[in-house]
Amino acid sequence: MQSRQERSWLAILPPLVLVVLIVHVAVIAGGQTWAEPDRVAERTPAQLAAIEAIADGRAPGWWDRAGFGAPLWAEPSHGATYPGWWPAALAPARAAWGLDALAVLHALWAALGAALLARRLGADDTGALAAGALLGASDVATAHVVSGAIAAAAH
Protein backbone atom coordinates (compact mmCIF):
# COMPACT_ATOMS: atom_id res chain seq x y z
CA MET A 1 0.00 0.00 0.00
CA GLN A 2 1.30 3.46 -0.88
CA SER A 3 1.82 6.09 1.74
CA ARG A 4 0.28 9.53 1.42
CA GLN A 5 3.67 11.03 0.53
CA GLU A 6 4.21 8.51 -2.31
CA ARG A 7 0.74 9.25 -3.72
CA SER A 8 1.45 12.98 -3.69
CA TRP A 9 4.60 12.41 -5.76
CA LEU A 10 2.52 10.63 -8.33
CA ALA A 11 0.44 13.81 -8.53
CA ILE A 12 3.45 16.14 -8.79
CA LEU A 13 5.52 14.23 -11.37
CA PRO A 14 3.27 14.53 -14.49
CA PRO A 15 2.89 18.34 -14.33
CA LEU A 16 6.61 18.68 -13.64
CA VAL A 17 7.47 16.58 -16.70
CA LEU A 18 4.94 18.56 -18.77
CA VAL A 19 6.43 21.94 -17.79
CA VAL A 20 10.00 20.90 -18.65
CA LEU A 21 8.95 19.35 -21.97
CA ILE A 22 6.86 22.38 -22.98
CA VAL A 23 9.80 24.70 -22.37
CA HIS A 24 12.08 22.52 -24.49
CA VAL A 25 9.54 21.43 -27.12
CA ALA A 26 11.47 23.15 -29.92
CA VAL A 27 14.42 20.86 -29.21
CA ILE A 28 12.50 17.66 -28.50
CA ALA A 29 9.89 17.87 -31.26
CA GLY A 30 10.87 20.85 -33.41
CA GLY A 31 14.24 19.66 -34.71
CA GLN A 32 16.11 22.61 -33.22
CA THR A 33 19.07 22.78 -30.86
CA TRP A 34 20.72 25.32 -28.62
CA ALA A 35 22.84 27.33 -31.04
CA GLU A 36 25.45 28.72 -28.64
CA PRO A 37 28.82 28.88 -30.49
CA ASP A 38 30.91 26.88 -27.98
CA ARG A 39 28.26 24.20 -27.73
CA VAL A 40 27.91 23.84 -31.49
CA ALA A 41 31.62 24.11 -32.32
CA GLU A 42 33.23 22.33 -29.38
CA ARG A 43 31.07 20.37 -26.95
CA THR A 44 28.55 18.67 -29.25
CA PRO A 45 31.14 17.54 -31.85
CA ALA A 46 33.29 16.02 -29.09
CA GLN A 47 30.27 14.30 -27.59
CA LEU A 48 29.26 13.02 -31.03
CA ALA A 49 32.81 11.69 -31.57
CA ALA A 50 32.58 9.79 -28.29
CA ILE A 51 29.12 8.46 -29.21
CA GLU A 52 30.42 7.38 -32.62
CA ALA A 53 33.31 5.49 -31.02
CA ILE A 54 30.98 3.76 -28.55
CA ALA A 55 28.55 2.84 -31.35
CA ASP A 56 31.50 1.34 -33.28
CA GLY A 57 32.55 -0.67 -30.23
CA ARG A 58 35.68 1.38 -29.54
CA ALA A 59 36.74 3.18 -26.39
CA PRO A 60 36.35 6.94 -26.95
CA GLY A 61 39.91 7.82 -26.02
CA TRP A 62 41.14 10.18 -28.73
CA TRP A 63 39.35 12.52 -31.13
CA ASP A 64 41.49 12.92 -34.25
CA ARG A 65 39.20 15.39 -36.07
CA ALA A 66 39.91 18.33 -33.75
CA GLY A 67 43.03 20.24 -34.75
CA PHE A 68 45.95 17.94 -34.01
CA GLY A 69 43.62 15.75 -31.98
CA ALA A 70 42.11 15.97 -28.53
CA PRO A 71 41.69 13.57 -25.64
CA LEU A 72 38.09 12.62 -25.00
CA TRP A 73 38.63 10.82 -21.68
CA ALA A 74 40.81 13.49 -20.12
CA GLU A 75 39.10 16.69 -21.30
CA PRO A 76 36.43 17.76 -18.81
CA SER A 77 35.29 20.87 -20.67
CA HIS A 78 33.16 18.96 -23.16
CA GLY A 79 32.17 16.01 -20.98
CA ALA A 80 32.20 13.71 -24.00
CA THR A 81 32.76 10.52 -22.05
CA TYR A 82 30.11 11.15 -19.37
CA PRO A 83 28.13 7.87 -19.29
CA GLY A 84 24.85 9.79 -19.22
CA TRP A 85 25.36 10.65 -22.91
CA TRP A 86 26.10 7.07 -23.98
CA PRO A 87 22.48 6.03 -24.64
CA ALA A 88 22.68 8.25 -27.74
CA ALA A 89 24.97 5.56 -29.20
CA LEU A 90 21.94 3.27 -29.51
CA ALA A 91 20.80 5.34 -32.51
CA PRO A 92 23.98 6.81 -34.07
CA ALA A 93 22.05 8.34 -36.99
CA ARG A 94 20.03 10.41 -34.48
CA ALA A 95 22.84 10.95 -31.97
CA ALA A 96 22.67 14.77 -32.08
CA TRP A 97 18.96 14.68 -31.24
CA GLY A 98 19.66 11.99 -28.65
CA LEU A 99 22.20 14.22 -26.91
CA ASP A 100 19.69 17.07 -26.86
CA ALA A 101 16.95 14.79 -25.50
CA LEU A 102 19.32 13.51 -22.81
CA ALA A 103 20.16 17.12 -21.88
CA VAL A 104 16.44 17.84 -21.45
CA LEU A 105 16.14 14.67 -19.38
CA HIS A 106 18.93 16.03 -17.16
CA ALA A 107 17.03 19.33 -16.82
CA LEU A 108 14.04 17.28 -15.70
CA TRP A 109 16.25 15.40 -13.24
CA ALA A 110 17.43 18.74 -11.82
CA ALA A 111 13.80 19.89 -11.56
CA LEU A 112 12.89 16.75 -9.69
CA GLY A 113 15.83 17.34 -7.35
CA ALA A 114 14.63 20.87 -6.65
CA ALA A 115 11.14 19.56 -5.91
CA LEU A 116 12.56 16.94 -3.55
CA LEU A 117 14.64 19.57 -1.78
CA ALA A 118 11.64 21.88 -1.44
CA ARG A 119 9.64 18.99 -0.01
CA ARG A 120 12.44 18.19 2.43
CA LEU A 121 12.51 21.82 3.54
CA GLY A 122 8.80 21.68 4.34
CA ALA A 123 7.00 22.67 1.15
CA ASP A 124 3.63 21.14 0.35
CA ASP A 125 2.80 19.61 -3.06
CA THR A 126 2.21 22.99 -4.70
CA GLY A 127 5.43 24.45 -3.34
CA ALA A 128 7.46 21.41 -4.40
CA LEU A 129 5.93 21.52 -7.87
CA ALA A 130 6.64 25.25 -8.15
CA ALA A 131 10.27 24.81 -7.07
CA GLY A 132 10.88 22.01 -9.54
CA ALA A 133 9.05 23.70 -12.41
CA LEU A 134 10.84 26.99 -11.85
CA LEU A 135 14.25 25.33 -12.02
CA GLY A 136 13.43 22.98 -14.90
CA ALA A 137 11.91 25.77 -17.01
CA SER A 138 14.42 28.45 -16.09
CA ASP A 139 17.24 30.07 -17.98
CA VAL A 140 19.53 28.58 -15.34
CA ALA A 141 18.77 25.05 -16.55
CA THR A 142 19.11 26.12 -20.18
CA ALA A 143 22.41 27.88 -19.43
CA HIS A 144 23.67 24.67 -17.85
CA VAL A 145 22.62 22.73 -20.96
CA VAL A 146 24.42 25.21 -23.22
CA SER A 147 27.57 25.36 -21.08
CA GLY A 148 27.78 21.59 -20.72
CA ALA A 149 27.23 21.68 -16.96
CA ILE A 150 23.71 20.21 -16.89
CA ALA A 151 24.93 16.77 -15.83
CA ALA A 152 26.73 18.21 -12.82
CA ALA A 153 23.80 20.48 -11.94
CA ALA A 154 21.31 17.63 -12.26
CA HIS A 155 23.23 15.28 -10.02
Coordinates of C-alpha atoms in Angstrom, one line a residue:
M1 CA 0.0 0.0 0.0
Q2 CA 1.3 3.5 -0.9
S3 CA 1.8 6.1 1.7
R4 CA 0.3 9.5 1.4
Q5 CA 3.7 11.0 0.5
E6 CA 4.2 8.5 -2.3
R7 CA 0.7 9.2 -3.7
S8 CA 1.4 13.0 -3.7
W9 CA 4.6 12.4 -5.8
L10 CA 2.5 10.6 -8.3
A11 CA 0.4 13.8 -8.5
I12 CA 3.5 16.1 -8.8
L13 CA 5.5 14.2 -11.4
P14 CA 3.3 14.5 -14.5
P15 CA 2.9 18.3 -14.3
L16 CA 6.6 18.7 -13.6
V17 CA 7.5 16.6 -16.7
L18 CA 4.9 18.6 -18.8
V19 CA 6.4 21.9 -17.8
V20 CA 10.0 20.9 -18.7
L21 CA 8.9 19.3 -22.0
I22 CA 6.9 22.4 -23.0
V23 CA 9.8 24.7 -22.4
H24 CA 12.1 22.5 -24.5
V25 CA 9.5 21.4 -27.1
A26 CA 11.5 23.1 -29.9
V27 CA 14.4 20.9 -29.2
I28 CA 12.5 17.7 -28.5
A29 CA 9.9 17.9 -31.3
G30 CA 10.9 20.8 -33.4
G31 CA 14.2 19.7 -34.7
Q32 CA 16.1 22.6 -33.2
T33 CA 19.1 22.8 -30.9
W34 CA 20.7 25.3 -28.6
A35 CA 22.8 27.3 -31.0
E36 CA 25.4 28.7 -28.6
P37 CA 28.8 28.9 -30.5
D38 CA 30.9 26.9 -28.0
R39 CA 28.3 24.2 -27.7
V40 CA 27.9 23.8 -31.5
A41 CA 31.6 24.1 -32.3
E42 CA 33.2 22.3 -29.4
R43 CA 31.1 20.4 -26.9
T44 CA 28.6 18.7 -29.2
P45 CA 31.1 17.5 -31.9
A46 CA 33.3 16.0 -29.1
Q47 CA 30.3 14.3 -27.6
L48 CA 29.3 13.0 -31.0
A49 CA 32.8 11.7 -31.6
A50 CA 32.6 9.8 -28.3
I51 CA 29.1 8.5 -29.2
E52 CA 30.4 7.4 -32.6
A53 CA 33.3 5.5 -31.0
I54 CA 31.0 3.8 -28.6
A55 CA 28.6 2.8 -31.3
D56 CA 31.5 1.3 -33.3
G57 CA 32.5 -0.7 -30.2
R58 CA 35.7 1.4 -29.5
A59 CA 36.7 3.2 -26.4
P60 CA 36.3 6.9 -27.0
G61 CA 39.9 7.8 -26.0
W62 CA 41.1 10.2 -28.7
W63 CA 39.4 12.5 -31.1
D64 CA 41.5 12.9 -34.3
R65 CA 39.2 15.4 -36.1
A66 CA 39.9 18.3 -33.7
G67 CA 43.0 20.2 -34.8
F68 CA 46.0 17.9 -34.0
G69 CA 43.6 15.8 -32.0
A70 CA 42.1 16.0 -28.5
P71 CA 41.7 13.6 -25.6
L72 CA 38.1 12.6 -25.0
W73 CA 38.6 10.8 -21.7
A74 CA 40.8 13.5 -20.1
E75 CA 39.1 16.7 -21.3
P76 CA 36.4 17.8 -18.8
S77 CA 35.3 20.9 -20.7
H78 CA 33.2 19.0 -23.2
G79 CA 32.2 16.0 -21.0
A80 CA 32.2 13.7 -24.0
T81 CA 32.8 10.5 -22.1
Y82 CA 30.1 11.1 -19.4
P83 CA 28.1 7.9 -19.3
G84 CA 24.8 9.8 -19.2
W85 CA 25.4 10.7 -22.9
W86 CA 26.1 7.1 -24.0
P87 CA 22.5 6.0 -24.6
A88 CA 22.7 8.2 -27.7
A89 CA 25.0 5.6 -29.2
L90 CA 21.9 3.3 -29.5
A91 CA 20.8 5.3 -32.5
P92 CA 24.0 6.8 -34.1
A93 CA 22.0 8.3 -37.0
R94 CA 20.0 10.4 -34.5
A95 CA 22.8 10.9 -32.0
A96 CA 22.7 14.8 -32.1
W97 CA 19.0 14.7 -31.2
G98 CA 19.7 12.0 -28.7
L99 CA 22.2 14.2 -26.9
D100 CA 19.7 17.1 -26.9
A101 CA 17.0 14.8 -25.5
L102 CA 19.3 13.5 -22.8
A103 CA 20.2 17.1 -21.9
V104 CA 16.4 17.8 -21.5
L105 CA 16.1 14.7 -19.4
H106 CA 18.9 16.0 -17.2
A107 CA 17.0 19.3 -16.8
L108 CA 14.0 17.3 -15.7
W109 CA 16.2 15.4 -13.2
A110 CA 17.4 18.7 -11.8
A111 CA 13.8 19.9 -11.6
L112 CA 12.9 16.7 -9.7
G113 CA 15.8 17.3 -7.3
A114 CA 14.6 20.9 -6.6
A115 CA 11.1 19.6 -5.9
L116 CA 12.6 16.9 -3.6
L117 CA 14.6 19.6 -1.8
A118 CA 11.6 21.9 -1.4
R119 CA 9.6 19.0 0.0
R120 CA 12.4 18.2 2.4
L121 CA 12.5 21.8 3.5
G122 CA 8.8 21.7 4.3
A123 CA 7.0 22.7 1.1
D124 CA 3.6 21.1 0.3
D125 CA 2.8 19.6 -3.1
T126 CA 2.2 23.0 -4.7
G127 CA 5.4 24.5 -3.3
A128 CA 7.5 21.4 -4.4
L129 CA 5.9 21.5 -7.9
A130 CA 6.6 25.2 -8.2
A131 CA 10.3 24.8 -7.1
G132 CA 10.9 22.0 -9.5
A133 CA 9.1 23.7 -12.4
L134 CA 10.8 27.0 -11.9
L135 CA 14.3 25.3 -12.0
G136 CA 13.4 23.0 -14.9
A137 CA 11.9 25.8 -17.0
S138 CA 14.4 28.5 -16.1
D139 CA 17.2 30.1 -18.0
V140 CA 19.5 28.6 -15.3
A141 CA 18.8 25.0 -16.5
T142 CA 19.1 26.1 -20.2
A143 CA 22.4 27.9 -19.4
H144 CA 23.7 24.7 -17.9
V145 CA 22.6 22.7 -21.0
V146 CA 24.4 25.2 -23.2
S147 CA 27.6 25.4 -21.1
G148 CA 27.8 21.6 -20.7
A149 CA 27.2 21.7 -17.0
I150 CA 23.7 20.2 -16.9
A151 CA 24.9 16.8 -15.8
A152 CA 26.7 18.2 -12.8
A153 CA 23.8 20.5 -11.9
A154 CA 21.3 17.6 -12.3
H155 CA 23.2 15.3 -10.0

